[in-house]
Amino acid sequence: MTAPLRLACIDAEAPPLFSRSPDGVTRHGYEPAAAALVAEALGRGLEWVFTPWAEFFPALRAHEVDAVWCGQGITEARLRQAAFTRPYAIFNESVLVRRGAGVSAPGDLGGRRVAAIEGSTNMALAETFEGAVTVPFGGETDDVFGDMLAALRSGEVDAVVDDDVVFVPLAEDPDFDLAFTVPTRNRWGVAVAKDRPGLLADIDGALAAVIADGRMEEVWRTWMPTLPYPLA
């Protein structure tokens, strides 16, 4: 029997990308649904390995997992650590602040504490905001996004930078305002260890197939109908 495809991700509440697993096995959201399509195209089962954000690449290099499928923007820093498939998503980046903060443009962030995940495309964007004080979150816990939101609510930081998709469920939250969005078109891919080129080719080929036959677009429109499909 063919071994299941073992994918690393955090177990956290970040809809519509993914929600916390109800049983430690099953997952729901765009990323799990997209990964299920690829596993099906490969003729393999699918197993999620819940891993803290900071441990993704060590687990990958140790072959404890086959791939990381968990909000990984394809950056130069990450390409030094792993190989990546073609994109399964492309997102812009947004800045979230507390309601009434009076932030509507990058220039309003001077002197304010701006949080983002350490080493991410979001942190790279935050570092371009003149005068902003960047606050990196390292991802040592299981829910780095939740950690950043909690810090924003408490006043520990003044803004959070992340990809636009993760802020969709917060549109009606009375505590927050979506300050502005930057059209950065970040490409998200599946990370595979550099010493497994065959596996990379297999996952990339399956991904190409489900994009070409329209199944990926169907999943996108199911989970993220308010965001334009970028892979046509």
PDB file of C-alpha atoms in Angstrom:
ATOM      1  CA  MET A   1       0.000   0.000   0.000  1.00  0.00           C
ATOM      2  CA  THR A   2       1.277   3.467  -0.895  1.00  0.00           C
ATOM      3  CA  ALA A   3       2.194   5.548   2.154  1.00  0.00           C
ATOM      4  CA  PRO A   4       0.058   8.630   2.812  1.00  0.00           C
ATOM      5  CA  LEU A   5       1.352  12.075   1.934  1.00  0.00           C
ATOM      6  CA  ARG A   6       2.528  13.552   5.249  1.00  0.00           C
ATOM      7  CA  LEU A   7       2.091  17.324   5.382  1.00  0.00           C
ATOM      8  CA  ALA A   8       3.169  19.695   8.154  1.00  0.00           C
ATOM      9  CA  CYS A   9       1.032  22.601   9.339  1.00  0.00           C
ATOM     10  CA  ILE A  10       0.068  24.307  12.562  1.00  0.00           C
ATOM     11  CA  ASP A  11      -3.221  23.360  14.228  1.00  0.00           C
ATOM     12  CA  ALA A  12      -4.868  26.728  14.572  1.00  0.00           C
ATOM     13  CA  GLU A  13      -7.966  28.740  13.763  1.00  0.00           C
ATOM     14  CA  ALA A  14      -7.252  30.714  10.573  1.00  0.00           C
ATOM     15  CA  PRO A  15     -10.323  30.462   8.314  1.00  0.00           C
ATOM     16  CA  PRO A  16     -10.870  30.399   5.403  1.00  0.00           C
ATOM     17  CA  LEU A  17      -7.375  28.905   5.023  1.00  0.00           C
ATOM     18  CA  PHE A  18      -7.926  26.294   7.734  1.00  0.00           C
ATOM     19  CA  SER A  19      -9.644  25.775  11.062  1.00  0.00           C
ATOM     20  CA  ARG A  20      -8.501  23.971  14.167  1.00  0.00           C
ATOM     21  CA  SER A  21      -8.846  20.216  13.795  1.00  0.00           C
ATOM     22  CA  PRO A  22     -11.876  18.854  15.653  1.00  0.00           C
ATOM     23  CA  ASP A  23     -10.223  15.480  16.256  1.00  0.00           C
ATOM     24  CA  GLY A  24      -6.479  15.838  15.647  1.00  0.00           C
ATOM     25  CA  VAL A  25      -6.828  14.183  12.249  1.00  0.00           C
ATOM     26  CA  THR A  26      -9.289  15.924   9.945  1.00  0.00           C
ATOM     27  CA  ARG A  27      -8.983  19.536   8.803  1.00  0.00           C
ATOM     28  CA  HIS A  28     -11.224  21.965   6.921  1.00  0.00           C
ATOM     29  CA  GLY A  29     -10.501  25.031   4.790  1.00  0.00           C
ATOM     30  CA  TYR A  30      -8.908  25.998   1.501  1.00  0.00           C
ATOM     31  CA  GLU A  31      -5.466  24.560   2.175  1.00  0.00           C
ATOM     32  CA  PRO A  32      -6.688  21.138   3.402  1.00  0.00           C
ATOM     33  CA  ALA A  33      -9.131  20.919   0.487  1.00  0.00           C
ATOM     34  CA  ALA A  34      -6.425  21.852  -2.034  1.00  0.00           C
ATOM     35  CA  ALA A  35      -3.997  19.371  -0.465  1.00  0.00           C
ATOM     36  CA  ALA A  36      -6.642  16.635  -0.646  1.00  0.00           C
ATOM     37  CA  LEU A  37      -6.958  17.246  -4.396  1.00  0.00           C
ATOM     38  CA  VAL A  38      -3.206  16.818  -4.845  1.00  0.00           C
ATOM     39  CA  ALA A  39      -3.076  13.678  -2.694  1.00  0.00           C
ATOM     40  CA  GLU A  40      -5.944  12.210  -4.705  1.00  0.00           C
ATOM     41  CA  ALA A  41      -4.160  13.013  -7.978  1.00  0.00           C
ATOM     42  CA  LEU A  42      -1.084  11.209  -6.613  1.00  0.00           C
ATOM     43  CA  GLY A  43      -3.167   8.198  -5.588  1.00  0.00           C
ATOM     44  CA  ARG A  44      -2.092   8.623  -1.960  1.00  0.00           C
ATOM     45  CA  GLY A  45      -3.835   9.162   1.315  1.00  0.00           C
ATOM     46  CA  LEU A  46      -3.291  12.348   3.293  1.00  0.00           C
ATOM     47  CA  GLU A  47      -1.941  12.743   6.824  1.00  0.00           C
ATOM     48  CA  TRP A  48      -1.484  16.059   8.637  1.00  0.00           C
ATOM     49  CA  VAL A  49       1.397  16.403  11.094  1.00  0.00           C
ATOM     50  CA  PHE A  50       0.744  19.311  13.445  1.00  0.00           C
ATOM     51  CA  THR A  51       4.013  21.179  13.899  1.00  0.00           C
ATOM     52  CA  PRO A  52       4.929  24.591  15.377  1.00  0.00           C
ATOM     53  CA  TRP A  53       5.743  27.158  12.681  1.00  0.00           C
ATOM     54  CA  ALA A  54       9.394  27.428  13.718  1.00  0.00           C
ATOM     55  CA  GLU A  55       9.903  23.657  13.320  1.00  0.00           C
ATOM     56  CA  PHE A  56       8.608  23.296   9.747  1.00  0.00           C
ATOM     57  CA  PHE A  57      11.952  23.218   7.966  1.00  0.00           C
ATOM     58  CA  PRO A  58      13.810  21.110  10.538  1.00  0.00           C
ATOM     59  CA  ALA A  59      11.034  18.504  10.227  1.00  0.00           C
ATOM     60  CA  LEU A  60      11.295  18.716   6.443  1.00  0.00           C
ATOM     61  CA  ARG A  61      15.066  18.239   6.399  1.00  0.00           C
ATOM     62  CA  ALA A  62      14.785  15.293   8.784  1.00  0.00           C
ATOM     63  CA  HIS A  63      12.183  13.688   6.468  1.00  0.00           C
ATOM     64  CA  GLU A  64       9.711  13.559   9.350  1.00  0.00           C
ATOM     65  CA  VAL A  65       7.198  14.967   6.850  1.00  0.00           C
ATOM     66  CA  ASP A  66       6.988  14.906   3.059  1.00  0.00           C
ATOM     67  CA  ALA A  67       6.153  18.581   2.657  1.00  0.00           C
ATOM     68  CA  VAL A  68       5.032  21.759   4.390  1.00  0.00           C
ATOM     69  CA  TRP A  69       1.635  23.004   3.208  1.00  0.00           C
ATOM     70  CA  CYS A  70       0.900  25.877   5.555  1.00  0.00           C
ATOM     71  CA  GLY A  71       0.837  29.487   4.349  1.00  0.00           C
ATOM     72  CA  GLN A  72       4.394  29.510   3.020  1.00  0.00           C
ATOM     73  CA  GLY A  73       5.038  32.515   0.806  1.00  0.00           C
ATOM     74  CA  ILE A  74       7.886  31.704  -1.576  1.00  0.00           C
ATOM     75  CA  THR A  75      10.730  33.939  -0.408  1.00  0.00           C
ATOM     76  CA  GLU A  76      14.473  33.969  -1.050  1.00  0.00           C
ATOM     77  CA  ALA A  77      15.089  33.060   2.594  1.00  0.00           C
ATOM     78  CA  ARG A  78      12.795  30.032   2.399  1.00  0.00           C
ATOM     79  CA  LEU A  79      14.238  28.962  -0.959  1.00  0.00           C
ATOM     80  CA  ARG A  80      17.584  28.645   0.797  1.00  0.00           C
ATOM     81  CA  GLN A  81      15.996  26.102   3.140  1.00  0.00           C
ATOM     82  CA  ALA A  82      13.674  24.133   0.855  1.00  0.00           C
ATOM     83  CA  ALA A  83      12.450  23.654  -2.696  1.00  0.00           C
ATOM     84  CA  PHE A  84       8.976  24.861  -3.674  1.00  0.00           C
ATOM     85  CA  THR A  85       6.239  23.842  -6.075  1.00  0.00           C
ATOM     86  CA  ARG A  86       4.412  26.232  -8.352  1.00  0.00           C
ATOM     87  CA  PRO A  87       1.952  28.463  -6.451  1.00  0.00           C
ATOM     88  CA  TYR A  88      -1.354  27.070  -5.218  1.00  0.00           C
ATOM     89  CA  ALA A  89      -2.402  30.587  -4.117  1.00  0.00           C
ATOM     90  CA  ILE A  90      -1.455  34.225  -4.662  1.00  0.00           C
ATOM     91  CA  PHE A  91      -2.395  36.829  -2.069  1.00  0.00           C
ATOM     92  CA  ASN A  92      -1.890  40.514  -1.366  1.00  0.00           C
ATOM     93  CA  GLU A  93      -0.902  41.821   2.073  1.00  0.00           C
ATOM     94  CA  SER A  94      -2.958  43.869   4.508  1.00  0.00           C
ATOM     95  CA  VAL A  95      -2.431  45.776   7.741  1.00  0.00           C
ATOM     96  CA  LEU A  96      -4.818  45.273  10.661  1.00  0.00           C
ATOM     97  CA  VAL A  97      -5.077  47.816  13.506  1.00  0.00           C
ATOM     98  CA  ARG A  98      -7.308  48.431  16.497  1.00  0.00           C
ATOM     99  CA  ARG A  99     -10.533  50.219  15.641  1.00  0.00           C
ATOM    100  CA  GLY A 100     -10.175  53.973  15.665  1.00  0.00           C
ATOM    101  CA  ALA A 101      -6.363  53.921  15.417  1.00  0.00           C
ATOM    102  CA  GLY A 102      -6.406  56.425  12.570  1.00  0.00           C
ATOM    103  CA  VAL A 103      -4.194  54.364  10.244  1.00  0.00           C
ATOM    104  CA  SER A 104      -5.040  54.330   6.536  1.00  0.00           C
ATOM    105  CA  ALA A 105      -1.623  54.379   4.822  1.00  0.00           C
ATOM    106  CA  PRO A 106       1.983  53.282   5.474  1.00  0.00           C
ATOM    107  CA  GLY A 107       2.941  56.801   6.517  1.00  0.00           C
ATOM    108  CA  ASP A 108       0.590  56.568   9.508  1.00  0.00           C
ATOM    109  CA  LEU A 109       2.681  53.758  11.048  1.00  0.00           C
ATOM    110  CA  GLY A 110       5.699  55.877  12.008  1.00  0.00           C
ATOM    111  CA  GLY A 111       6.624  55.167  15.629  1.00  0.00           C
ATOM    112  CA  ARG A 112       4.051  52.384  15.923  1.00  0.00           C
ATOM    113  CA  ARG A 113       4.808  48.750  16.762  1.00  0.00           C
ATOM    114  CA  VAL A 114       4.056  46.565  13.742  1.00  0.00           C
ATOM    115  CA  ALA A 115       3.946  42.776  14.147  1.00  0.00           C
ATOM    116  CA  ALA A 116       4.594  40.111  11.515  1.00  0.00           C
ATOM    117  CA  ILE A 117       5.960  36.572  11.408  1.00  0.00           C
ATOM    118  CA  GLU A 118       9.738  36.575  11.549  1.00  0.00           C
ATOM    119  CA  GLY A 119      11.384  35.932   8.177  1.00  0.00           C
ATOM    120  CA  SER A 120       8.103  36.180   6.268  1.00  0.00           C
ATOM    121  CA  THR A 121       7.078  38.251   3.258  1.00  0.00           C
ATOM    122  CA  ASN A 122       4.865  40.142   5.709  1.00  0.00           C
ATOM    123  CA  MET A 123       7.856  41.156   7.808  1.00  0.00           C
ATOM    124  CA  ALA A 124       9.714  42.222   4.665  1.00  0.00           C
ATOM    125  CA  LEU A 125       6.792  44.527   3.854  1.00  0.00           C
ATOM    126  CA  ALA A 126       6.599  45.844   7.425  1.00  0.00           C
ATOM    127  CA  GLU A 127      10.269  46.791   7.234  1.00  0.00           C
ATOM    128  CA  THR A 128       9.486  49.137   4.319  1.00  0.00           C
ATOM    129  CA  PHE A 129       7.110  51.253   6.453  1.00  0.00           C
ATOM    130  CA  GLU A 130       9.218  54.292   7.306  1.00  0.00           C
ATOM    131  CA  GLY A 131       9.574  54.858  11.040  1.00  0.00           C
ATOM    132  CA  ALA A 132       7.609  51.747  12.035  1.00  0.00           C
ATOM    133  CA  VAL A 133       8.988  49.616  14.870  1.00  0.00           C
ATOM    134  CA  THR A 134       8.814  46.023  13.660  1.00  0.00           C
ATOM    135  CA  VAL A 135       7.996  43.273  16.164  1.00  0.00           C
ATOM    136  CA  PRO A 136       8.853  39.771  14.897  1.00  0.00           C
ATOM    137  CA  PHE A 137       6.835  36.769  16.066  1.00  0.00           C
ATOM    138  CA  GLY A 138       8.932  33.635  15.821  1.00  0.00           C
ATOM    139  CA  GLY A 139       6.249  30.982  15.602  1.00  0.00           C
ATOM    140  CA  GLU A 140       7.397  28.859  18.546  1.00  0.00           C
ATOM    141  CA  THR A 141       3.784  28.225  19.608  1.00  0.00           C
ATOM    142  CA  ASP A 142       1.100  26.325  17.719  1.00  0.00           C
ATOM    143  CA  ASP A 143      -0.817  29.486  16.762  1.00  0.00           C
ATOM    144  CA  VAL A 144       1.418  32.380  15.758  1.00  0.00           C
ATOM    145  CA  PHE A 145      -1.458  34.211  14.029  1.00  0.00           C
ATOM    146  CA  GLY A 146      -3.551  33.973  17.193  1.00  0.00           C
ATOM    147  CA  ASP A 147      -0.570  35.231  19.193  1.00  0.00           C
ATOM    148  CA  MET A 148      -0.300  38.323  16.986  1.00  0.00           C
ATOM    149  CA  LEU A 149      -4.024  39.066  17.190  1.00  0.00           C
ATOM    150  CA  ALA A 150      -3.921  38.746  20.983  1.00  0.00           C
ATOM    151  CA  ALA A 151      -0.984  41.165  21.091  1.00  0.00           C
ATOM    152  CA  LEU A 152      -2.926  43.628  18.938  1.00  0.00           C
ATOM    153  CA  ARG A 153      -6.033  43.387  21.118  1.00  0.00           C
ATOM    154  CA  SER A 154      -4.014  43.936  24.310  1.00  0.00           C
ATOM    155  CA  GLY A 155      -2.066  46.909  22.934  1.00  0.00           C
ATOM    156  CA  GLU A 156       1.269  45.100  22.997  1.00  0.00           C
ATOM    157  CA  VAL A 157       1.538  45.952  19.276  1.00  0.00           C
ATOM    158  CA  ASP A 158      -0.265  48.576  17.197  1.00  0.00           C
ATOM    159  CA  ALA A 159      -0.636  46.748  13.893  1.00  0.00           C
ATOM    160  CA  VAL A 160      -0.333  43.293  12.335  1.00  0.00           C
ATOM    161  CA  VAL A 161       0.798  42.601   8.766  1.00  0.00           C
ATOM    162  CA  ASP A 162      -0.364  39.393   7.103  1.00  0.00           C
ATOM    163  CA  ASP A 163      -1.785  38.148   3.831  1.00  0.00           C
ATOM    164  CA  ASP A 164      -5.207  39.561   3.036  1.00  0.00           C
ATOM    165  CA  VAL A 165      -6.972  36.193   3.190  1.00  0.00           C
ATOM    166  CA  VAL A 166      -6.438  35.684   6.933  1.00  0.00           C
ATOM    167  CA  PHE A 167      -8.208  38.953   7.750  1.00  0.00           C
ATOM    168  CA  VAL A 168     -11.400  38.093   5.797  1.00  0.00           C
ATOM    169  CA  PRO A 169     -13.203  36.652   8.878  1.00  0.00           C
ATOM    170  CA  LEU A 170     -12.328  39.762  10.927  1.00  0.00           C
ATOM    171  CA  ALA A 171     -14.212  42.206   8.698  1.00  0.00           C
ATOM    172  CA  GLU A 172     -17.040  42.555  11.240  1.00  0.00           C
ATOM    173  CA  ASP A 173     -14.913  42.307  14.388  1.00  0.00           C
ATOM    174  CA  PRO A 174     -15.641  45.438  16.486  1.00  0.00           C
ATOM    175  CA  ASP A 175     -12.081  45.510  17.865  1.00  0.00           C
ATOM    176  CA  PHE A 176     -10.273  45.875  14.541  1.00  0.00           C
ATOM    177  CA  ASP A 177     -10.014  47.955  11.379  1.00  0.00           C
ATOM    178  CA  LEU A 178      -8.448  46.817   8.126  1.00  0.00           C
ATOM    179  CA  ALA A 179      -6.181  49.819   7.598  1.00  0.00           C
ATOM    180  CA  PHE A 180      -4.996  49.230   4.019  1.00  0.00           C
ATOM    181  CA  THR A 181      -3.902  46.567   1.522  1.00  0.00           C
ATOM    182  CA  VAL A 182      -0.702  46.490  -0.548  1.00  0.00           C
ATOM    183  CA  PRO A 183      -0.956  44.618  -3.909  1.00  0.00           C
ATOM    184  CA  THR A 184       2.181  42.507  -3.397  1.00  0.00           C
ATOM    185  CA  ARG A 185       0.823  39.293  -5.019  1.00  0.00           C
ATOM    186  CA  ASN A 186       2.676  36.902  -2.749  1.00  0.00           C
ATOM    187  CA  ARG A 187       3.035  33.418  -4.225  1.00  0.00           C
ATOM    188  CA  TRP A 188       2.361  30.554  -1.800  1.00  0.00           C
ATOM    189  CA  GLY A 189       3.817  27.129  -2.535  1.00  0.00           C
ATOM    190  CA  VAL A 190       4.334  23.665  -1.070  1.00  0.00           C
ATOM    191  CA  ALA A 191       7.803  23.233   0.475  1.00  0.00           C
ATOM    192  CA  VAL A 192       9.739  19.986  -0.078  1.00  0.00           C
ATOM    193  CA  ALA A 193      13.234  19.016   1.114  1.00  0.00           C
ATOM    194  CA  LYS A 194      15.921  19.847  -1.442  1.00  0.00           C
ATOM    195  CA  ASP A 195      17.231  16.278  -1.399  1.00  0.00           C
ATOM    196  CA  ARG A 196      13.872  14.895  -2.609  1.00  0.00           C
ATOM    197  CA  PRO A 197      13.587  16.203  -6.200  1.00  0.00           C
ATOM    198  CA  GLY A 198      11.420  13.282  -7.280  1.00  0.00           C
ATOM    199  CA  LEU A 199       8.837  14.032  -4.612  1.00  0.00           C
ATOM    200  CA  LEU A 200       8.904  17.717  -5.552  1.00  0.00           C
ATOM    201  CA  ALA A 201       8.241  16.828  -9.198  1.00  0.00           C
ATOM    202  CA  ASP A 202       5.374  14.521  -8.224  1.00  0.00           C
ATOM    203  CA  ILE A 203       3.624  17.087  -6.023  1.00  0.00           C
ATOM    204  CA  ASP A 204       4.199  19.880  -8.531  1.00  0.00           C
ATOM    205  CA  GLY A 205       2.827  17.740 -11.371  1.00  0.00           C
ATOM    206  CA  ALA A 206      -0.277  16.823  -9.393  1.00  0.00           C
ATOM    207  CA  LEU A 207      -0.772  20.462  -8.483  1.00  0.00           C
ATOM    208  CA  ALA A 208      -0.493  21.462 -12.144  1.00  0.00           C
ATOM    209  CA  ALA A 209      -3.087  18.843 -13.075  1.00  0.00           C
ATOM    210  CA  VAL A 210      -5.736  19.968 -10.575  1.00  0.00           C
ATOM    211  CA  ILE A 211      -5.189  23.592 -11.560  1.00  0.00           C
ATOM    212  CA  ALA A 212      -5.516  22.770 -15.260  1.00  0.00           C
ATOM    213  CA  ASP A 213      -8.721  20.740 -14.926  1.00  0.00           C
ATOM    214  CA  GLY A 214     -10.492  23.429 -12.876  1.00  0.00           C
ATOM    215  CA  ARG A 215     -10.760  21.545  -9.595  1.00  0.00           C
ATOM    216  CA  MET A 216      -8.493  23.992  -7.763  1.00  0.00           C
ATOM    217  CA  GLU A 217     -10.624  26.942  -8.874  1.00  0.00           C
ATOM    218  CA  GLU A 218     -13.729  25.160  -7.603  1.00  0.00           C
ATOM    219  CA  VAL A 219     -12.131  24.704  -4.186  1.00  0.00           C
ATOM    220  CA  TRP A 220     -10.991  28.355  -4.147  1.00  0.00           C
ATOM    221  CA  ARG A 221     -14.482  29.644  -4.917  1.00  0.00           C
ATOM    222  CA  THR A 222     -15.983  27.372  -2.258  1.00  0.00           C
ATOM    223  CA  TRP A 223     -13.764  28.661   0.543  1.00  0.00           C
ATOM    224  CA  MET A 224     -12.815  32.180  -0.606  1.00  0.00           C
ATOM    225  CA  PRO A 225     -15.605  33.509  -2.842  1.00  0.00           C
ATOM    226  CA  THR A 226     -14.804  37.149  -2.042  1.00  0.00           C
ATOM    227  CA  LEU A 227     -11.218  36.914  -3.366  1.00  0.00           C
ATOM    228  CA  PRO A 228     -10.515  36.764  -7.126  1.00  0.00           C
ATOM    229  CA  TYR A 229      -9.110  33.428  -8.306  1.00  0.00           C
ATOM    230  CA  PRO A 230      -5.491  34.116  -9.296  1.00  0.00           C
ATOM    231  CA  LEU A 231      -4.364  30.890 -10.998  1.00  0.00           C
ATOM    232  CA  ALA A 232      -6.337  30.984 -14.249  1.00  0.00           C
TER     233      ALA A 232
END
